[in-house]
mmCIF file of C-alpha atoms in Angstrom:
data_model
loop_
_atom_site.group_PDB
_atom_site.id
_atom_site.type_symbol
_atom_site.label_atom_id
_atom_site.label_comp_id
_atom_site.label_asym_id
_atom_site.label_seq_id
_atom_site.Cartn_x
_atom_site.Cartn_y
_atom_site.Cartn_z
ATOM 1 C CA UNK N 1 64.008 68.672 -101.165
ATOM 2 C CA UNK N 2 62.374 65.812 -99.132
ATOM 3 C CA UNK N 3 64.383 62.012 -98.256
ATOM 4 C CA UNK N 4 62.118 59.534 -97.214
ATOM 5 C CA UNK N 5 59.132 62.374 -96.892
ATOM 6 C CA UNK N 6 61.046 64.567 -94.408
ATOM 7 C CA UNK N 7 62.297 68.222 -95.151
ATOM 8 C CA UNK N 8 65.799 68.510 -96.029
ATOM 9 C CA UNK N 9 67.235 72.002 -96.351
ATOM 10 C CA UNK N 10 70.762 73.245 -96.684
ATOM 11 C CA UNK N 11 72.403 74.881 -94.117
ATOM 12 C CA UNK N 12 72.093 78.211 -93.573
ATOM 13 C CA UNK N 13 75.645 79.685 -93.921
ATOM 14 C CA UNK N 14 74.787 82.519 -91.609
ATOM 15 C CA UNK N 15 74.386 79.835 -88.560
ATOM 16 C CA UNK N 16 78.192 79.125 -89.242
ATOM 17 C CA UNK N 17 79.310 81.643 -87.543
ATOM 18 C CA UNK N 18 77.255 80.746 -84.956
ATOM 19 C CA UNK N 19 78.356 77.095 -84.754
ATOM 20 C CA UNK N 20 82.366 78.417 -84.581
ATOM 21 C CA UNK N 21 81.600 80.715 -81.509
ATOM 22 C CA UNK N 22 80.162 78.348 -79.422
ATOM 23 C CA UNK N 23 83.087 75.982 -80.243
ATOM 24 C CA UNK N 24 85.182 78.497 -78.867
ATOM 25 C CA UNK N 25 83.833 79.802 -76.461
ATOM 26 C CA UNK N 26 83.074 76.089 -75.262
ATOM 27 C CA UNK N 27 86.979 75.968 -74.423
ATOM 28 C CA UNK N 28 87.195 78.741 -72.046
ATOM 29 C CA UNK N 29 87.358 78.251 -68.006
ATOM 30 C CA UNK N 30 84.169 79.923 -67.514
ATOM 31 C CA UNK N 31 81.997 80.043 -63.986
ATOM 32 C CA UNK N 32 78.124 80.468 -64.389
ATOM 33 C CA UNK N 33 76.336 81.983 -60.998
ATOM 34 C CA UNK N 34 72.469 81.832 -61.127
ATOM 35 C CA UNK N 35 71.573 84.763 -59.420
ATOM 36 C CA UNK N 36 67.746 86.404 -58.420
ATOM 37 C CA UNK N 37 67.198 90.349 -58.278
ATOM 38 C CA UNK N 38 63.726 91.949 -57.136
ATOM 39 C CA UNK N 39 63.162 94.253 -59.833
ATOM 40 C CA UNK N 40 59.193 94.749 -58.751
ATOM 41 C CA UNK N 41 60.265 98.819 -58.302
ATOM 42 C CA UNK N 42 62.013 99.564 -61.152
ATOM 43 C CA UNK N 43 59.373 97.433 -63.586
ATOM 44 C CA UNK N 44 56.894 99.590 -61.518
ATOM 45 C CA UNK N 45 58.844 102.762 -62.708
ATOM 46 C CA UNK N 46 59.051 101.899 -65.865
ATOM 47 C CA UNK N 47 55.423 101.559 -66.622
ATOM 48 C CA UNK N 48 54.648 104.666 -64.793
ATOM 49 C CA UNK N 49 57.246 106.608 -66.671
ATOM 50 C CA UNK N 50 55.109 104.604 -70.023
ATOM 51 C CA UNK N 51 51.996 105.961 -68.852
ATOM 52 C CA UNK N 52 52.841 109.409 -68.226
ATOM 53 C CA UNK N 53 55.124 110.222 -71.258
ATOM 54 C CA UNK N 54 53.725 107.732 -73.737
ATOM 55 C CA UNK N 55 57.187 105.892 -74.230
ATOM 56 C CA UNK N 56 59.123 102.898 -72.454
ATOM 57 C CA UNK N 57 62.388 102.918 -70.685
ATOM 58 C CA UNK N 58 64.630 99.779 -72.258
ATOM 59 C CA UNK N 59 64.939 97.309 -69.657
ATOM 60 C CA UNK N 60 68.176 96.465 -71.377
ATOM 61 C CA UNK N 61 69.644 99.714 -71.338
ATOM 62 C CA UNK N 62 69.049 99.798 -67.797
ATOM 63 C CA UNK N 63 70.343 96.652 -67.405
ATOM 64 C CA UNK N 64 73.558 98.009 -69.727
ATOM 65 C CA UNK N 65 73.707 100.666 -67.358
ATOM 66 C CA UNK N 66 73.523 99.257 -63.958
ATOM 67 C CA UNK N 67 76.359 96.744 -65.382
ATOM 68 C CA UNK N 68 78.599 99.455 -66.304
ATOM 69 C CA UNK N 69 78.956 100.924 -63.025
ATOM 70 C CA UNK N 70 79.392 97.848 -61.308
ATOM 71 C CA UNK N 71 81.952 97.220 -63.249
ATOM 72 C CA UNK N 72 83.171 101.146 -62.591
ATOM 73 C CA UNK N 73 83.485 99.712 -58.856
ATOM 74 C CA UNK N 74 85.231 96.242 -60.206
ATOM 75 C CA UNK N 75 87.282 96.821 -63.253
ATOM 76 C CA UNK N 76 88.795 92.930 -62.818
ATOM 77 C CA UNK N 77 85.686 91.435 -64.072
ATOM 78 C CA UNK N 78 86.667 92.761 -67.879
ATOM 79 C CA UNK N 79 90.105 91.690 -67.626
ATOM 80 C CA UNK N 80 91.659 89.281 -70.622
ATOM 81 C CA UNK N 81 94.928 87.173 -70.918
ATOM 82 C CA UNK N 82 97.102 88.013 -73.898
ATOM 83 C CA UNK N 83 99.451 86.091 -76.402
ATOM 84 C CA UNK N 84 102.238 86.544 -73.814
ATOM 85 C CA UNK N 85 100.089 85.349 -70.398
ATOM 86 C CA UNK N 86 99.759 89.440 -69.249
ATOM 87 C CA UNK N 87 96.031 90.781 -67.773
ATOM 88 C CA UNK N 88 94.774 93.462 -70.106
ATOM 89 C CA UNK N 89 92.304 95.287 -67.784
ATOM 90 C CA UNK N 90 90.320 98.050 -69.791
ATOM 91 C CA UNK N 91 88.928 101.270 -68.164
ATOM 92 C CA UNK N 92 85.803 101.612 -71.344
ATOM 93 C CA UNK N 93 83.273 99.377 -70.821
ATOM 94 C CA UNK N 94 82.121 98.293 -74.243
ATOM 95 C CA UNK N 95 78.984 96.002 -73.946
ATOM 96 C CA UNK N 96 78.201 93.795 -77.112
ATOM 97 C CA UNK N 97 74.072 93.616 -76.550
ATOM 98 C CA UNK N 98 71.345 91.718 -78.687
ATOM 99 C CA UNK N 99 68.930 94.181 -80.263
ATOM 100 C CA UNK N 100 65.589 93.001 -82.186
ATOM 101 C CA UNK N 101 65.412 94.555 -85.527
ATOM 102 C CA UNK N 102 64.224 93.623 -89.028
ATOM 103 C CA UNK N 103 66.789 91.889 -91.272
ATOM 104 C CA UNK N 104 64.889 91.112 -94.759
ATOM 105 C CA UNK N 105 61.260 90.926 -93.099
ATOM 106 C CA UNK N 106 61.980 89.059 -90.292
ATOM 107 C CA UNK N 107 62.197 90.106 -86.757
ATOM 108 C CA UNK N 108 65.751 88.895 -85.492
ATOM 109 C CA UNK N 109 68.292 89.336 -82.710
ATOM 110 C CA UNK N 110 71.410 90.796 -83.767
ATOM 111 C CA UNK N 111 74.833 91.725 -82.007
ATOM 112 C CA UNK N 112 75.591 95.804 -81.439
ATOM 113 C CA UNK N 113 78.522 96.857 -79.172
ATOM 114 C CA UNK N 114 77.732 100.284 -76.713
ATOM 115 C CA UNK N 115 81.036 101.646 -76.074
ATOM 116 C CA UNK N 116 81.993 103.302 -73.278
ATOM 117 C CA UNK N 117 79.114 102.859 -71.722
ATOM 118 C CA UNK N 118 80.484 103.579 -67.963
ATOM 119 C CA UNK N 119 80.824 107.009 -69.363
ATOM 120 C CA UNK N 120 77.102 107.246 -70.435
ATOM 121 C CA UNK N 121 73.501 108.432 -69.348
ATOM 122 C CA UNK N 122 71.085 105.570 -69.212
ATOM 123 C CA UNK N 123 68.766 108.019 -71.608
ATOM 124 C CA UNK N 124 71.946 107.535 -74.006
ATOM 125 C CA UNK N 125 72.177 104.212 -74.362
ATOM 126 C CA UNK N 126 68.669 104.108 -74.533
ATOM 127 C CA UNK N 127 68.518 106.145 -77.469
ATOM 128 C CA UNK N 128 71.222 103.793 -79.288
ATOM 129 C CA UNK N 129 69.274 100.962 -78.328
ATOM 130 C CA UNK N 130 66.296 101.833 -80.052
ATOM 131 C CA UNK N 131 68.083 103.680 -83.267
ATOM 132 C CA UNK N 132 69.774 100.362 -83.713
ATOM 133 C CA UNK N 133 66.104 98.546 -83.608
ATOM 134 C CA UNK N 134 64.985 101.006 -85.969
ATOM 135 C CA UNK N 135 68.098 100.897 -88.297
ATOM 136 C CA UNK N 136 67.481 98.584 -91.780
ATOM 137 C CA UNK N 137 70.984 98.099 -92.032
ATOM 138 C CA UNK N 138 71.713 96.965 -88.678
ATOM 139 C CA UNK N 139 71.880 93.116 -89.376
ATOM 140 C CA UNK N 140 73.170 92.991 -92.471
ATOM 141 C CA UNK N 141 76.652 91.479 -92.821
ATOM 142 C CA UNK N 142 79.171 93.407 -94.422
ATOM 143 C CA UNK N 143 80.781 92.206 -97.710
ATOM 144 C CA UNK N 144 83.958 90.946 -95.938
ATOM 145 C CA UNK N 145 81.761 88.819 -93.011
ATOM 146 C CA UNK N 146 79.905 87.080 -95.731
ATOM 147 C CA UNK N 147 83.280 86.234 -97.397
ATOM 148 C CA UNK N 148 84.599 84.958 -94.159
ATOM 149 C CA UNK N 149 81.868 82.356 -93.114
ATOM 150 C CA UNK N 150 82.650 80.546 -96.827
ATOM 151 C CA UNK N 151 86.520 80.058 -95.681
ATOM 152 C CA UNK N 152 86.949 76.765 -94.019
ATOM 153 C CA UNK N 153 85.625 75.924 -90.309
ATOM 154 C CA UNK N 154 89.403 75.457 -89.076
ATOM 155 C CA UNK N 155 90.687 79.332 -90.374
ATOM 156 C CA UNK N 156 87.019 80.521 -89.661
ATOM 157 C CA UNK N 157 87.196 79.616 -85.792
ATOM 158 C CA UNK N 158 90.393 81.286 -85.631
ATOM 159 C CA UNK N 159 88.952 84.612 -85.544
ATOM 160 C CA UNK N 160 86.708 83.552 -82.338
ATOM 161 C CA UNK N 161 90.527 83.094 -80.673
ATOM 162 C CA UNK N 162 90.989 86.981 -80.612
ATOM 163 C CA UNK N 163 89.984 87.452 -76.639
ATOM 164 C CA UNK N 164 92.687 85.104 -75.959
ATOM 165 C CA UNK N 165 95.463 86.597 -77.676
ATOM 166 C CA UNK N 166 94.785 89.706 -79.066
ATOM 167 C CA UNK N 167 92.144 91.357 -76.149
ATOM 168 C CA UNK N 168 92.590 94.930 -77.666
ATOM 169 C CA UNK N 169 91.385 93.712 -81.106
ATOM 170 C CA UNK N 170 89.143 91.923 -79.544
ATOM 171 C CA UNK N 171 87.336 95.131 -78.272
ATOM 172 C CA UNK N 172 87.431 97.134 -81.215
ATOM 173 C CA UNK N 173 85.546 94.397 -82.795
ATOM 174 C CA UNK N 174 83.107 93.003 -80.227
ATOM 175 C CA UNK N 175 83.413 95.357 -76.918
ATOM 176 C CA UNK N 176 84.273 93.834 -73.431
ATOM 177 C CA UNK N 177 81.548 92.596 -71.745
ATOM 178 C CA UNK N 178 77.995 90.934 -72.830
ATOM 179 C CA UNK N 179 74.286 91.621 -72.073
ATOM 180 C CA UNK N 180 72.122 88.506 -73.798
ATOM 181 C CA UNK N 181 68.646 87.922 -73.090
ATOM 182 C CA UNK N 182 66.745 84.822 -73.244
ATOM 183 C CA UNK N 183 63.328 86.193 -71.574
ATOM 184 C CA UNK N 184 63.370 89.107 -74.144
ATOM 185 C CA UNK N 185 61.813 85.758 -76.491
ATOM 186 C CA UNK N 186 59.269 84.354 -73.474
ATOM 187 C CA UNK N 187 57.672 84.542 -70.425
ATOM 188 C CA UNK N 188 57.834 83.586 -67.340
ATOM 189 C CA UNK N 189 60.867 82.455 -64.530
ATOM 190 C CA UNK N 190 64.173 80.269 -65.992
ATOM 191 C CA UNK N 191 67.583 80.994 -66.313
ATOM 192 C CA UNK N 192 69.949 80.605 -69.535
ATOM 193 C CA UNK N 193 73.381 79.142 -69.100
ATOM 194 C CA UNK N 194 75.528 79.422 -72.220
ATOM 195 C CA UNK N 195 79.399 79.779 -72.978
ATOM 196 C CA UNK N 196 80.995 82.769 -73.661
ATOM 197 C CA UNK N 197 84.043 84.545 -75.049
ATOM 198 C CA UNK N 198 83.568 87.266 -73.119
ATOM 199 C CA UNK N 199 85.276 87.672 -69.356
ATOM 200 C CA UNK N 200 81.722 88.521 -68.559
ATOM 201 C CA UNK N 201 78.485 87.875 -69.535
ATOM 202 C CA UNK N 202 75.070 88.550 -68.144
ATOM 203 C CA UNK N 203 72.661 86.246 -69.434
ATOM 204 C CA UNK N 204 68.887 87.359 -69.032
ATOM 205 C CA UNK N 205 66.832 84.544 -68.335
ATOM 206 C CA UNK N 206 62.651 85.620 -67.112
ATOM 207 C CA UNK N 207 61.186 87.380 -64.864
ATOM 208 C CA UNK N 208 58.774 85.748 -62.330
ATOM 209 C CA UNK N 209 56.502 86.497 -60.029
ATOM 210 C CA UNK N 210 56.527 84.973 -56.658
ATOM 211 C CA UNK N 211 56.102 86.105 -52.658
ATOM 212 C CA UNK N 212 58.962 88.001 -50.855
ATOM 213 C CA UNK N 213 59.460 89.706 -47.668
ATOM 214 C CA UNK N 214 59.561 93.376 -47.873
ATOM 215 C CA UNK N 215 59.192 94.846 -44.313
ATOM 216 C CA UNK N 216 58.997 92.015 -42.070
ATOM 217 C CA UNK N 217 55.369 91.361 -44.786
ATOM 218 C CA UNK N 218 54.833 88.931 -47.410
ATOM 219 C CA UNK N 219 53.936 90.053 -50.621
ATOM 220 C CA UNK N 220 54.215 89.796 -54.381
ATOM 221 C CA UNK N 221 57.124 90.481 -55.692
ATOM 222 C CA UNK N 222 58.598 90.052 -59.822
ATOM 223 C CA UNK N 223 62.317 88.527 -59.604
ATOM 224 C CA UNK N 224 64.743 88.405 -62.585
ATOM 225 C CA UNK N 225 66.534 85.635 -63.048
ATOM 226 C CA UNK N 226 70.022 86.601 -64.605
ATOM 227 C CA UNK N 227 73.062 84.702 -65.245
ATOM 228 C CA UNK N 228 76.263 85.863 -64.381
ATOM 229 C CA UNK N 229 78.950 84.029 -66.015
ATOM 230 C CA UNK N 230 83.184 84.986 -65.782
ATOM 231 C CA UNK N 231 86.162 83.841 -66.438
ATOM 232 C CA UNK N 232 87.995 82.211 -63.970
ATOM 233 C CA UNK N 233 91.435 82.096 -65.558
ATOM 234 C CA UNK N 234 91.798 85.995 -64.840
ATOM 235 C CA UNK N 235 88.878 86.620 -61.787
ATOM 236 C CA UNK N 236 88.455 84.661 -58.592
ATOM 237 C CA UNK N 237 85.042 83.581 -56.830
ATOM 238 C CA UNK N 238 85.675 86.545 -53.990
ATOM 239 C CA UNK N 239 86.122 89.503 -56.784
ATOM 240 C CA UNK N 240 83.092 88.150 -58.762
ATOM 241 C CA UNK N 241 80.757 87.652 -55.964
ATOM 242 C CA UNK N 242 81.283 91.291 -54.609
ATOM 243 C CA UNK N 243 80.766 92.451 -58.135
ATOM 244 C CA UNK N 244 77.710 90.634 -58.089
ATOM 245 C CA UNK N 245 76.702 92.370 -54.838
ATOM 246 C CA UNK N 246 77.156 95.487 -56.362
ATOM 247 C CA UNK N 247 75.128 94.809 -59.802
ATOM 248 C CA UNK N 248 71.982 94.037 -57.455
ATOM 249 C CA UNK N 249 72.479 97.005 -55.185
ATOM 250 C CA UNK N 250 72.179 99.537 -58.542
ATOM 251 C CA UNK N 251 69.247 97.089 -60.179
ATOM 252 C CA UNK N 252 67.603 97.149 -56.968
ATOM 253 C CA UNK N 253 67.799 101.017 -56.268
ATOM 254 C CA UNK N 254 66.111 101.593 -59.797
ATOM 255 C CA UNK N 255 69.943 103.097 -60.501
ATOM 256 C CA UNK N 256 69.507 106.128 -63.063
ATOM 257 C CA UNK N 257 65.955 105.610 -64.164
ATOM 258 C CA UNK N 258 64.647 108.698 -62.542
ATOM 259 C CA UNK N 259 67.358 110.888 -64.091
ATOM 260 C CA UNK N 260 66.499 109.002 -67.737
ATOM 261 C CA UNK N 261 62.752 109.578 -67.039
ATOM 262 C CA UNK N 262 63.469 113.259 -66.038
ATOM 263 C CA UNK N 263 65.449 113.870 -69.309
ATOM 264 C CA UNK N 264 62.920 112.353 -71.420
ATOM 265 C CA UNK N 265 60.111 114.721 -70.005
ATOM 266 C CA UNK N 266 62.664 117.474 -70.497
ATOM 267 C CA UNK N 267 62.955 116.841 -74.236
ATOM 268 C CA UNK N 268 58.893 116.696 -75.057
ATOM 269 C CA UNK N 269 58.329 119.955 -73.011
#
């Protein structure tokens, strides 16, 4: 259908229920902190450990990973209000991710939730991470989800309400905490700042490649740009910076890639 010689085209009714999350999550008292960690060693790792056994390491799961025991060290950062104004803290870390998979053809991002992933090997989540790309049915909505997004934008925005009254339901549904990447789509350096209904988010913006000190000597040096974004109704700037701290001392240390590498040259021997 054209008007005037343009393309017109009806809206696609999956996009609703991205329209009704951002409107949501547009409400909430988030903070966004545009952090830079020197990941040079651990990329370094990574394609060594590709080279030697023939597979690569998922930056995301080791991303996933690192987050999880930061937040082992600073539970307060996955903390939610209820109904009734009390902090629900939760001990699982449940991290909703974006995996690429194919949905009808097409290569698309699509939400999956790793639960418990403080509890977890960074070879085990990922393993999930890369059944879910593989999995056919992994982006396809269920009956009741396609039902939903056809109710009216009022009732259908209610649902995106759940971390703010109903945090327990809330996980069961869509996990704690969030891992989404920008840079998984590009290249090059650039944050991305977005809302959330999370009480945390990391954001994954690119990874450049500029000069830093290492040893009193300048030298090249690949940075990740990664935005860390909380909720300041139920964590202060002093508890979130220290967390922050803490996520670049594990992403920094190459935090359980040698173990995942060692476990993966285990299972081919």
């Amino acid at each position: 259908m054209t008007d005037r010689g343009e393309p017109v085209e009806s809206f696609p009714i999956q996009r609703r229920g991205t329209v009704d999350y951002m409107r949501a999550a547009g409400r909430r008292s988030v903070v966004h902190g545009l952090v830079e960690f020197d990941v040079t060693e651990v990329r370094q790792r990574i394609r060594t450990g590709e080279t030697e056994r023939g597979e690569q390491l998922s930056f995301t799961a080791f991303l996933v990973y690192c987050l999880s025991q930061a937040l082992e060290d600073h539970p307060t950062l996955q903390s939610y209000r209820d109904w009734r104004g009390r902090i629900v803290r939760f001990d699982d870390v449940d991290v909703m991710v974006i995996v690429e998979t194919q949905v009808d053809g097409v290569q698309t991002g699509v939400p999956h939730v790793i639960r418990a992933a403080n509890r977890r090997s960074l070879r085990s989540i990922h393993d999930e991470i890369r059944t879910a790309q593989r999995d056919p049915d992994e982006g396809r909505q269920s009956k009741l989800a396609s039902l939903g997004l056809r109710l009216p934008g009022p009732v259908r925005r209610l649902f995106w309400r759940l971390p703010q009254f109903f945090p327990r339901r809330w996980k069961r549904i869509a996990g704690t905490v969030a891992v989404t990447s920008v840079g998984m789509f590009g290249t090059g350096g650039g944050w991305g700042i977005s809302p959330t209904n999370y009480s945390l988010q990391l954001t994954v913006g690119g990874i450049e490649r500029k000069p830093g000190i290492v040893d009193g000597t300048v030298e090249p040096r690949e940075y990740l740009d990664l935005t860390v974004t909380f909720d300041h109704d139920v964590v202060d700037g002093a508890p979130a910076a220290r967390f922050v701290q803490r996520l670049k001392e594990l992403v920094e240390d190459r935090q359980g890639v040698e173990a995942a590498l060692e476990s993966s040259a285990a299972g081919t021997d």
